[in-house]
Short mmCIF file of N, CA and C in Angstrom, two decimals:
data_model
loop_
_atom_site.label_atom_id
_atom_site.label_comp_id
_atom_site.label_asym_id
_atom_site.label_seq_id
_atom_site.Cartn_x
_atom_site.Cartn_y
_atom_site.Cartn_z
N MET A 1 25.16 -35.71 -3.30
CA MET A 1 24.81 -35.99 -1.98
C MET A 1 24.19 -34.78 -1.32
N LEU A 2 24.81 -33.62 -1.58
CA LEU A 2 24.29 -32.41 -1.00
C LEU A 2 22.98 -32.04 -1.54
N ARG A 3 22.71 -32.40 -2.82
CA ARG A 3 21.40 -32.17 -3.46
C ARG A 3 20.36 -33.04 -2.84
N ASN A 4 20.66 -34.31 -2.43
CA ASN A 4 19.82 -35.20 -1.77
C ASN A 4 19.32 -34.66 -0.34
N VAL A 5 20.44 -34.04 0.33
CA VAL A 5 20.14 -33.60 1.76
C VAL A 5 19.25 -32.35 1.59
N ILE A 6 19.53 -31.42 0.54
CA ILE A 6 18.72 -30.34 0.47
C ILE A 6 17.28 -30.69 0.01
N HIS A 7 17.13 -31.64 -0.93
CA HIS A 7 15.77 -32.11 -1.35
C HIS A 7 15.03 -32.65 -0.18
N ARG A 8 15.71 -33.38 0.61
CA ARG A 8 15.11 -34.27 1.72
C ARG A 8 14.65 -33.20 2.80
N PHE A 9 15.39 -32.11 3.10
CA PHE A 9 15.09 -31.19 4.10
C PHE A 9 14.37 -29.93 3.56
N ALA A 10 14.07 -29.95 2.37
CA ALA A 10 13.38 -28.63 1.74
C ALA A 10 12.15 -28.15 2.59
N PRO A 11 11.28 -29.11 2.86
CA PRO A 11 10.10 -28.58 3.62
C PRO A 11 10.49 -28.04 4.98
N LEU A 12 11.36 -28.54 5.73
CA LEU A 12 11.97 -27.95 7.03
C LEU A 12 12.56 -26.76 6.78
N ILE A 13 13.35 -26.61 5.71
CA ILE A 13 14.02 -25.30 5.43
C ILE A 13 13.09 -24.23 5.10
N LEU A 14 11.93 -24.55 4.34
CA LEU A 14 10.95 -23.64 4.03
C LEU A 14 10.25 -23.23 5.23
N VAL A 15 9.92 -24.08 6.27
CA VAL A 15 9.24 -23.73 7.44
C VAL A 15 10.10 -22.78 8.27
N LEU A 16 11.37 -23.14 8.33
CA LEU A 16 12.34 -22.23 9.05
C LEU A 16 12.40 -20.91 8.48
N MET A 17 12.54 -20.72 7.24
CA MET A 17 12.47 -19.39 6.57
C MET A 17 11.31 -18.67 6.84
N LEU A 18 10.09 -19.25 6.86
CA LEU A 18 8.82 -18.59 7.09
C LEU A 18 8.77 -18.15 8.56
N LEU A 19 9.26 -18.94 9.49
CA LEU A 19 9.35 -18.55 10.94
C LEU A 19 10.24 -17.39 11.07
N LEU A 20 11.44 -17.36 10.44
CA LEU A 20 12.37 -16.24 10.53
C LEU A 20 11.71 -15.06 9.99
N ALA A 21 11.06 -15.18 8.82
CA ALA A 21 10.33 -13.90 8.30
C ALA A 21 9.37 -13.39 9.27
N GLY A 22 8.55 -14.25 9.93
CA GLY A 22 7.58 -13.89 10.87
C GLY A 22 8.16 -13.24 12.12
N CYS A 23 9.39 -13.49 12.45
CA CYS A 23 10.06 -12.81 13.56
C CYS A 23 10.64 -11.50 13.33
N ASP A 24 10.46 -11.05 12.07
CA ASP A 24 10.95 -9.74 11.62
C ASP A 24 9.79 -8.72 12.01
N GLU A 25 10.04 -8.02 13.12
CA GLU A 25 8.97 -7.05 13.70
C GLU A 25 8.96 -5.74 12.98
N SER A 26 9.94 -5.48 11.94
CA SER A 26 10.04 -4.16 11.32
C SER A 26 8.84 -3.98 10.49
N TYR A 27 8.66 -2.65 10.09
CA TYR A 27 7.45 -2.37 9.28
C TYR A 27 7.64 -3.19 8.02
N HIS A 28 8.72 -3.18 7.36
CA HIS A 28 8.83 -3.87 6.08
C HIS A 28 8.84 -5.32 6.23
N GLY A 29 9.15 -5.93 7.40
CA GLY A 29 8.99 -7.28 7.64
C GLY A 29 7.49 -7.66 7.70
N ARG A 30 6.73 -6.77 8.39
CA ARG A 30 5.31 -7.03 8.47
C ARG A 30 4.68 -6.88 7.06
N LEU A 31 5.07 -5.91 6.20
CA LEU A 31 4.60 -5.84 4.98
C LEU A 31 4.79 -6.97 4.08
N ARG A 32 5.89 -7.69 4.28
CA ARG A 32 6.21 -8.91 3.49
C ARG A 32 5.28 -10.04 3.85
N LEU A 33 4.57 -9.95 5.04
CA LEU A 33 3.70 -11.08 5.41
C LEU A 33 2.24 -10.85 4.89
N LEU A 34 2.00 -9.60 4.20
CA LEU A 34 0.70 -9.38 3.57
C LEU A 34 0.67 -10.16 2.30
N PRO A 35 -0.60 -10.67 1.97
CA PRO A 35 -0.74 -11.40 0.75
C PRO A 35 -0.26 -10.55 -0.49
N PRO A 36 0.48 -11.15 -1.45
CA PRO A 36 0.94 -10.33 -2.52
C PRO A 36 -0.24 -10.04 -3.57
N HIS A 37 0.04 -8.98 -4.34
CA HIS A 37 -0.96 -8.66 -5.48
C HIS A 37 -0.25 -8.63 -6.74
N ASN A 38 -0.99 -8.76 -7.75
CA ASN A 38 -0.49 -8.83 -9.13
C ASN A 38 -0.35 -7.52 -9.90
N ILE A 39 0.03 -6.44 -9.08
CA ILE A 39 0.21 -5.20 -9.76
C ILE A 39 1.47 -4.68 -9.26
N PRO A 40 2.09 -3.83 -10.04
CA PRO A 40 3.45 -3.25 -9.62
C PRO A 40 3.31 -2.47 -8.39
N MET A 41 4.48 -2.40 -7.64
CA MET A 41 4.50 -1.55 -6.44
C MET A 41 5.39 -0.32 -6.88
N ILE A 42 5.12 0.80 -6.22
CA ILE A 42 5.90 1.96 -6.48
C ILE A 42 6.31 2.48 -5.12
N ALA A 43 7.61 2.77 -4.98
CA ALA A 43 8.12 3.31 -3.66
C ALA A 43 7.72 4.74 -3.52
N ALA A 44 7.61 5.08 -2.27
CA ALA A 44 7.11 6.47 -1.81
C ALA A 44 8.08 7.51 -2.57
N ASP A 45 9.38 7.39 -2.38
CA ASP A 45 10.28 8.32 -2.94
C ASP A 45 10.20 8.37 -4.50
N SER A 46 10.01 7.30 -5.14
CA SER A 46 9.82 7.22 -6.57
C SER A 46 8.53 8.02 -6.90
N LEU A 47 7.53 7.80 -6.28
CA LEU A 47 6.23 8.43 -6.63
C LEU A 47 6.41 9.91 -6.40
N ALA A 48 7.09 10.43 -5.32
CA ALA A 48 7.29 11.83 -5.09
C ALA A 48 8.04 12.45 -6.26
N GLY A 49 8.95 11.81 -6.79
CA GLY A 49 9.68 12.27 -7.92
C GLY A 49 8.92 12.38 -9.09
N ILE A 50 8.18 11.36 -9.43
CA ILE A 50 7.22 11.36 -10.54
C ILE A 50 6.22 12.39 -10.51
N LEU A 51 5.66 12.69 -9.33
CA LEU A 51 4.57 13.67 -9.20
C LEU A 51 5.04 15.11 -9.51
N GLN A 52 6.41 15.33 -9.42
CA GLN A 52 6.96 16.64 -9.70
C GLN A 52 6.86 16.95 -11.21
N ASN A 53 6.97 15.88 -12.05
CA ASN A 53 7.12 16.01 -13.46
C ASN A 53 5.92 15.46 -14.26
N GLN A 54 5.12 14.76 -13.72
CA GLN A 54 4.10 13.93 -14.41
C GLN A 54 2.81 13.96 -13.72
N GLN A 55 1.71 13.94 -14.59
CA GLN A 55 0.39 13.85 -13.88
C GLN A 55 0.04 12.37 -13.60
N VAL A 56 -0.25 12.15 -12.44
CA VAL A 56 -0.61 10.74 -12.07
C VAL A 56 -1.90 10.91 -11.24
N VAL A 57 -2.83 9.98 -11.44
CA VAL A 57 -4.00 9.86 -10.72
C VAL A 57 -3.78 9.19 -9.42
N LEU A 58 -4.07 9.82 -8.32
CA LEU A 58 -3.83 9.09 -7.02
C LEU A 58 -5.21 8.72 -6.46
N LEU A 59 -5.38 7.55 -6.10
CA LEU A 59 -6.67 7.07 -5.63
C LEU A 59 -6.45 6.50 -4.09
N ASP A 60 -7.04 7.27 -3.28
CA ASP A 60 -7.20 6.96 -1.79
C ASP A 60 -8.26 5.94 -1.63
N VAL A 61 -8.07 4.60 -1.30
CA VAL A 61 -9.13 3.66 -1.26
C VAL A 61 -9.48 3.40 0.19
N ARG A 62 -9.00 4.17 1.17
CA ARG A 62 -9.39 4.03 2.58
C ARG A 62 -10.88 4.34 2.83
N ASN A 63 -11.34 4.14 4.04
CA ASN A 63 -12.77 4.45 4.30
C ASN A 63 -12.75 5.99 4.61
N PRO A 64 -13.96 6.55 4.63
CA PRO A 64 -14.16 7.96 4.88
C PRO A 64 -13.58 8.56 6.17
N GLU A 65 -13.68 7.68 7.24
CA GLU A 65 -13.11 8.14 8.53
C GLU A 65 -11.50 8.34 8.39
N GLU A 66 -10.92 7.37 7.68
CA GLU A 66 -9.47 7.53 7.44
C GLU A 66 -9.10 8.74 6.60
N GLN A 67 -9.85 8.86 5.42
CA GLN A 67 -9.65 10.08 4.57
C GLN A 67 -9.86 11.31 5.11
N ALA A 68 -10.79 11.44 6.06
CA ALA A 68 -10.96 12.65 6.74
C ALA A 68 -9.85 13.22 7.54
N VAL A 69 -8.95 12.39 7.98
CA VAL A 69 -7.77 12.71 8.76
C VAL A 69 -6.64 13.38 7.81
N SER A 70 -6.33 12.60 6.86
CA SER A 70 -5.33 13.17 5.82
C SER A 70 -5.25 12.32 4.64
N GLN A 71 -4.58 12.81 3.61
CA GLN A 71 -4.52 12.03 2.35
C GLN A 71 -3.16 12.60 1.67
N LEU A 72 -2.80 11.93 0.60
CA LEU A 72 -1.77 12.49 -0.21
C LEU A 72 -2.30 13.64 -1.00
N PRO A 73 -1.49 14.69 -1.13
CA PRO A 73 -1.93 15.87 -1.98
C PRO A 73 -2.43 15.48 -3.26
N GLY A 74 -3.57 16.07 -3.63
CA GLY A 74 -4.18 15.72 -4.95
C GLY A 74 -4.96 14.42 -5.09
N ALA A 75 -5.10 13.64 -4.09
CA ALA A 75 -5.66 12.30 -4.19
C ALA A 75 -7.13 12.34 -4.34
N ILE A 76 -7.67 11.47 -5.06
CA ILE A 76 -9.08 11.24 -5.17
C ILE A 76 -9.59 10.23 -4.22
N ALA A 77 -10.57 10.56 -3.38
CA ALA A 77 -11.08 9.70 -2.36
C ALA A 77 -12.18 8.74 -2.99
N ILE A 78 -11.90 7.51 -3.00
CA ILE A 78 -12.84 6.43 -3.33
C ILE A 78 -12.88 5.42 -2.09
N GLU A 79 -13.97 4.77 -1.93
CA GLU A 79 -14.15 3.94 -0.71
C GLU A 79 -13.87 2.54 -1.19
N TYR A 80 -13.10 1.80 -0.32
CA TYR A 80 -12.84 0.42 -0.52
C TYR A 80 -14.09 -0.49 -0.55
N GLU A 81 -14.89 -0.22 0.53
CA GLU A 81 -16.03 -1.13 0.64
C GLU A 81 -17.00 -0.73 -0.47
N GLY A 82 -17.45 -1.84 -1.06
CA GLY A 82 -18.42 -1.57 -2.18
C GLY A 82 -17.98 -0.97 -3.41
N PHE A 83 -16.59 -0.98 -3.62
CA PHE A 83 -15.98 -0.34 -4.73
C PHE A 83 -16.52 -1.13 -5.99
N ILE A 84 -16.85 -0.12 -7.01
CA ILE A 84 -17.25 -0.60 -8.37
C ILE A 84 -16.29 0.16 -9.32
N PRO A 85 -15.53 -0.59 -10.09
CA PRO A 85 -14.51 0.00 -11.00
C PRO A 85 -15.17 0.85 -12.08
N GLN A 86 -16.34 0.48 -12.42
CA GLN A 86 -17.05 1.28 -13.46
C GLN A 86 -17.30 2.70 -13.13
N ARG A 87 -17.32 3.02 -11.77
CA ARG A 87 -17.47 4.37 -11.36
C ARG A 87 -16.31 5.29 -11.78
N LEU A 88 -15.26 4.70 -12.33
CA LEU A 88 -14.07 5.39 -12.72
C LEU A 88 -13.97 5.48 -14.29
N ASP A 89 -15.07 5.11 -14.93
CA ASP A 89 -15.08 5.17 -16.37
C ASP A 89 -14.59 6.47 -16.91
N SER A 90 -14.82 7.61 -16.26
CA SER A 90 -14.41 8.87 -16.79
C SER A 90 -12.90 9.05 -16.88
N LEU A 91 -12.18 8.21 -16.10
CA LEU A 91 -10.62 8.28 -16.14
C LEU A 91 -10.12 7.68 -17.39
N ASP A 92 -9.05 8.31 -17.94
CA ASP A 92 -8.32 7.70 -19.15
C ASP A 92 -7.65 6.44 -18.68
N SER A 93 -8.04 5.35 -19.32
CA SER A 93 -7.53 4.03 -18.89
C SER A 93 -6.03 3.89 -19.17
N ASP A 94 -5.42 4.82 -19.96
CA ASP A 94 -3.93 4.72 -20.17
C ASP A 94 -3.14 5.63 -19.33
N ARG A 95 -3.83 6.52 -18.50
CA ARG A 95 -3.10 7.44 -17.69
C ARG A 95 -2.57 6.65 -16.31
N PRO A 96 -1.48 6.97 -15.98
CA PRO A 96 -0.92 6.35 -14.74
C PRO A 96 -1.73 6.51 -13.54
N ILE A 97 -2.06 5.44 -12.83
CA ILE A 97 -2.85 5.53 -11.63
C ILE A 97 -2.03 4.87 -10.44
N VAL A 98 -1.97 5.50 -9.28
CA VAL A 98 -1.46 4.90 -8.18
C VAL A 98 -2.49 4.80 -7.12
N VAL A 99 -2.66 3.58 -6.58
CA VAL A 99 -3.69 3.42 -5.56
C VAL A 99 -2.99 3.25 -4.22
N TYR A 100 -3.60 3.78 -3.16
CA TYR A 100 -2.95 3.50 -1.81
C TYR A 100 -4.03 3.42 -0.76
N CYS A 101 -3.62 2.83 0.35
CA CYS A 101 -4.40 2.74 1.55
C CYS A 101 -3.48 3.06 2.73
N THR A 102 -3.80 2.36 3.82
CA THR A 102 -2.82 2.50 4.93
C THR A 102 -1.54 1.81 4.82
N VAL A 103 -1.53 0.61 4.34
CA VAL A 103 -0.21 -0.12 4.21
C VAL A 103 -0.10 -0.85 2.91
N GLY A 104 -1.15 -0.85 2.08
CA GLY A 104 -1.01 -1.39 0.69
C GLY A 104 -1.82 -2.59 0.43
N PHE A 105 -2.55 -3.20 1.40
CA PHE A 105 -3.30 -4.47 1.14
C PHE A 105 -4.59 -4.07 0.40
N ARG A 106 -5.42 -3.20 0.91
CA ARG A 106 -6.66 -2.84 0.27
C ARG A 106 -6.47 -2.23 -1.07
N SER A 107 -5.46 -1.47 -1.18
CA SER A 107 -5.19 -0.80 -2.43
C SER A 107 -4.70 -1.73 -3.50
N GLY A 108 -4.00 -2.90 -3.11
CA GLY A 108 -3.62 -3.82 -4.03
C GLY A 108 -4.88 -4.53 -4.53
N ASN A 109 -5.90 -4.80 -3.79
CA ASN A 109 -7.12 -5.47 -4.30
C ASN A 109 -7.83 -4.54 -5.21
N ILE A 110 -7.83 -3.26 -4.85
CA ILE A 110 -8.56 -2.27 -5.91
C ILE A 110 -7.71 -2.21 -7.14
N GLY A 111 -6.42 -2.19 -7.04
CA GLY A 111 -5.60 -2.16 -8.25
C GLY A 111 -5.82 -3.26 -9.22
N GLU A 112 -5.96 -4.44 -8.61
CA GLU A 112 -6.22 -5.72 -9.47
C GLU A 112 -7.58 -5.58 -10.14
N GLN A 113 -8.53 -5.09 -9.40
CA GLN A 113 -9.79 -4.94 -9.99
C GLN A 113 -9.75 -3.75 -11.25
N LEU A 114 -8.93 -2.74 -11.02
CA LEU A 114 -8.85 -1.74 -12.13
C LEU A 114 -8.12 -2.34 -13.31
N GLN A 115 -7.18 -3.18 -13.07
CA GLN A 115 -6.55 -3.87 -14.27
C GLN A 115 -7.46 -4.82 -14.93
N ARG A 116 -8.34 -5.44 -14.28
CA ARG A 116 -9.16 -6.40 -14.93
C ARG A 116 -10.21 -5.66 -15.85
N VAL A 117 -10.58 -4.40 -15.45
CA VAL A 117 -11.54 -3.72 -16.38
C VAL A 117 -10.85 -2.72 -17.38
N GLY A 118 -9.48 -2.98 -17.57
CA GLY A 118 -8.81 -2.25 -18.64
C GLY A 118 -7.94 -1.12 -18.29
N PHE A 119 -7.71 -0.75 -17.05
CA PHE A 119 -6.69 0.20 -16.66
C PHE A 119 -5.24 -0.39 -16.78
N SER A 120 -4.49 0.11 -17.61
CA SER A 120 -3.26 -0.55 -18.06
C SER A 120 -2.02 -0.09 -17.22
N ARG A 121 -2.13 0.95 -16.54
CA ARG A 121 -0.99 1.65 -15.80
C ARG A 121 -1.18 1.87 -14.39
N VAL A 122 -1.54 0.82 -13.66
CA VAL A 122 -1.92 0.93 -12.25
C VAL A 122 -0.79 0.40 -11.40
N SER A 123 -0.38 1.16 -10.40
CA SER A 123 0.65 0.79 -9.38
C SER A 123 0.00 0.90 -7.98
N ASN A 124 0.66 0.17 -7.00
CA ASN A 124 0.20 0.26 -5.72
C ASN A 124 1.37 0.86 -4.91
N LEU A 125 1.04 1.90 -4.07
CA LEU A 125 2.03 2.49 -3.22
C LEU A 125 2.58 1.66 -2.18
N TYR A 126 3.85 1.19 -2.33
CA TYR A 126 4.43 0.32 -1.32
C TYR A 126 4.42 0.91 0.03
N GLY A 127 3.81 0.14 1.00
CA GLY A 127 3.62 0.58 2.37
C GLY A 127 2.60 1.61 2.64
N GLY A 128 1.86 2.12 1.63
CA GLY A 128 0.83 2.93 1.85
C GLY A 128 1.09 4.42 2.34
N ILE A 129 0.02 4.99 2.94
CA ILE A 129 0.29 6.33 3.43
C ILE A 129 1.28 6.32 4.69
N LEU A 130 1.41 5.26 5.33
CA LEU A 130 2.40 5.14 6.42
C LEU A 130 3.80 5.27 5.90
N GLU A 131 4.09 4.48 4.92
CA GLU A 131 5.43 4.57 4.30
C GLU A 131 5.71 5.92 3.70
N TRP A 132 4.64 6.59 3.07
CA TRP A 132 4.75 7.82 2.37
C TRP A 132 5.21 8.79 3.48
N LYS A 133 4.45 8.79 4.63
CA LYS A 133 4.72 9.83 5.76
C LYS A 133 6.12 9.48 6.38
N ASN A 134 6.38 8.23 6.58
CA ASN A 134 7.63 7.71 7.20
C ASN A 134 8.83 8.20 6.36
N ARG A 135 8.75 8.32 5.06
CA ARG A 135 9.76 8.79 4.19
C ARG A 135 9.77 10.42 4.12
N GLY A 136 8.97 11.02 4.86
CA GLY A 136 9.00 12.45 4.96
C GLY A 136 8.26 13.31 4.02
N HIS A 137 7.27 12.57 3.36
CA HIS A 137 6.52 13.27 2.41
C HIS A 137 5.27 13.89 2.98
N ALA A 138 4.73 14.92 2.46
CA ALA A 138 3.59 15.62 3.08
C ALA A 138 2.27 14.95 2.89
N VAL A 139 1.36 15.11 3.89
CA VAL A 139 -0.03 14.70 3.79
C VAL A 139 -0.83 16.03 4.12
N VAL A 140 -2.05 16.00 3.65
CA VAL A 140 -2.89 17.17 3.81
C VAL A 140 -4.35 16.70 4.24
N THR A 141 -5.07 17.65 4.82
CA THR A 141 -6.36 17.41 5.07
C THR A 141 -7.24 17.44 3.79
N PRO A 142 -8.43 16.96 3.85
CA PRO A 142 -9.31 17.03 2.62
C PRO A 142 -9.39 18.45 2.05
N SER A 143 -9.29 19.40 2.87
CA SER A 143 -9.43 20.83 2.38
C SER A 143 -7.97 21.24 1.88
N GLY A 144 -6.99 20.51 1.90
CA GLY A 144 -5.67 20.79 1.37
C GLY A 144 -4.72 21.46 2.33
N GLN A 145 -5.09 21.50 3.59
CA GLN A 145 -4.17 22.05 4.61
C GLN A 145 -3.08 21.04 5.09
N PRO A 146 -1.85 21.37 5.18
CA PRO A 146 -0.83 20.46 5.62
C PRO A 146 -1.21 19.99 7.13
N THR A 147 -0.95 18.68 7.40
CA THR A 147 -1.03 18.08 8.70
C THR A 147 -0.12 17.03 8.95
N GLU A 148 0.12 16.80 10.18
CA GLU A 148 0.98 15.75 10.58
C GLU A 148 0.21 14.53 11.05
N GLN A 149 -1.14 14.56 11.09
CA GLN A 149 -1.92 13.42 11.44
C GLN A 149 -2.02 12.38 10.26
N VAL A 150 -1.91 11.16 10.64
CA VAL A 150 -2.15 10.02 9.65
C VAL A 150 -3.07 9.07 10.42
N HIS A 151 -4.17 8.68 9.75
CA HIS A 151 -4.95 7.60 10.28
C HIS A 151 -4.31 6.28 9.99
N THR A 152 -3.92 5.54 11.07
CA THR A 152 -3.22 4.32 10.86
C THR A 152 -4.01 3.05 10.95
N TYR A 153 -5.32 3.16 10.71
CA TYR A 153 -6.25 2.01 10.62
C TYR A 153 -6.47 1.42 11.93
N SER A 154 -5.45 1.11 12.70
CA SER A 154 -5.64 0.48 14.05
C SER A 154 -4.49 0.80 14.87
N SER A 155 -4.56 0.54 16.13
CA SER A 155 -3.51 0.72 17.10
C SER A 155 -2.20 -0.05 16.65
N TYR A 156 -2.45 -1.23 16.10
CA TYR A 156 -1.23 -2.18 15.79
C TYR A 156 -0.45 -1.35 14.73
N TRP A 157 -1.05 -0.91 13.66
CA TRP A 157 -0.39 -0.19 12.62
C TRP A 157 0.26 1.10 13.15
N ALA A 158 -0.33 1.73 14.09
CA ALA A 158 0.09 3.04 14.69
C ALA A 158 1.63 2.87 15.17
N GLY A 159 1.94 1.73 15.58
CA GLY A 159 3.23 1.52 16.10
C GLY A 159 4.30 1.55 15.04
N TYR A 160 3.91 1.61 13.82
CA TYR A 160 4.87 1.60 12.67
C TYR A 160 4.94 3.01 12.01
N LEU A 161 4.16 3.93 12.53
CA LEU A 161 4.27 5.38 12.01
C LEU A 161 5.37 5.95 12.65
N GLU A 162 6.46 6.30 12.04
CA GLU A 162 7.73 6.89 12.50
C GLU A 162 7.73 8.40 12.59
N ARG A 163 6.95 9.04 11.73
CA ARG A 163 6.81 10.52 11.61
C ARG A 163 5.40 10.81 11.60
N GLY A 164 5.07 11.80 12.18
CA GLY A 164 3.66 12.30 12.36
C GLY A 164 3.02 11.82 13.55
N GLU A 165 1.71 12.22 13.51
CA GLU A 165 0.85 11.74 14.70
C GLU A 165 -0.16 10.76 14.26
N ALA A 166 -0.16 9.61 14.90
CA ALA A 166 -1.17 8.53 14.67
C ALA A 166 -2.51 8.86 15.24
N VAL A 167 -3.50 8.58 14.31
CA VAL A 167 -5.00 8.69 14.64
C VAL A 167 -5.47 7.32 14.32
N TYR A 168 -6.39 6.77 15.19
CA TYR A 168 -7.04 5.52 14.81
C TYR A 168 -8.36 5.33 15.59
#
């Protein structure tokens, strides 16, 4: 009998769950509402630990205005708009690559493109540069100078930057 009730009300239960998820105003709640990608995610703290011991290619896929404010140390700037994966043919396709943007949506798209052309070890930085900075990790200017500024893409996402100075 309980199975019949659950089956009968499954659509209503699903709608209620989605509404409840939409009420989560937290940063992580908002990230859960972004469309998913088919590449693994890596947490900021995990990436920071890996970077101490292993060489990883960091690809910043934000636009030039965002990249001019700050980036993860050692990141390679590539642009999301008009991205062509073949421009990265000089990279070892078996080397670990972590893509990032502001929150992880654009980088997820680029990561999927990289996988389709044969890059086998691609990950997306969970929460992007905002989560990186929120977790207390350093960002630098393109010339390598430490900075507290982070381009947040828009005033909306600026509200989720907990550490540092939002620029948009």
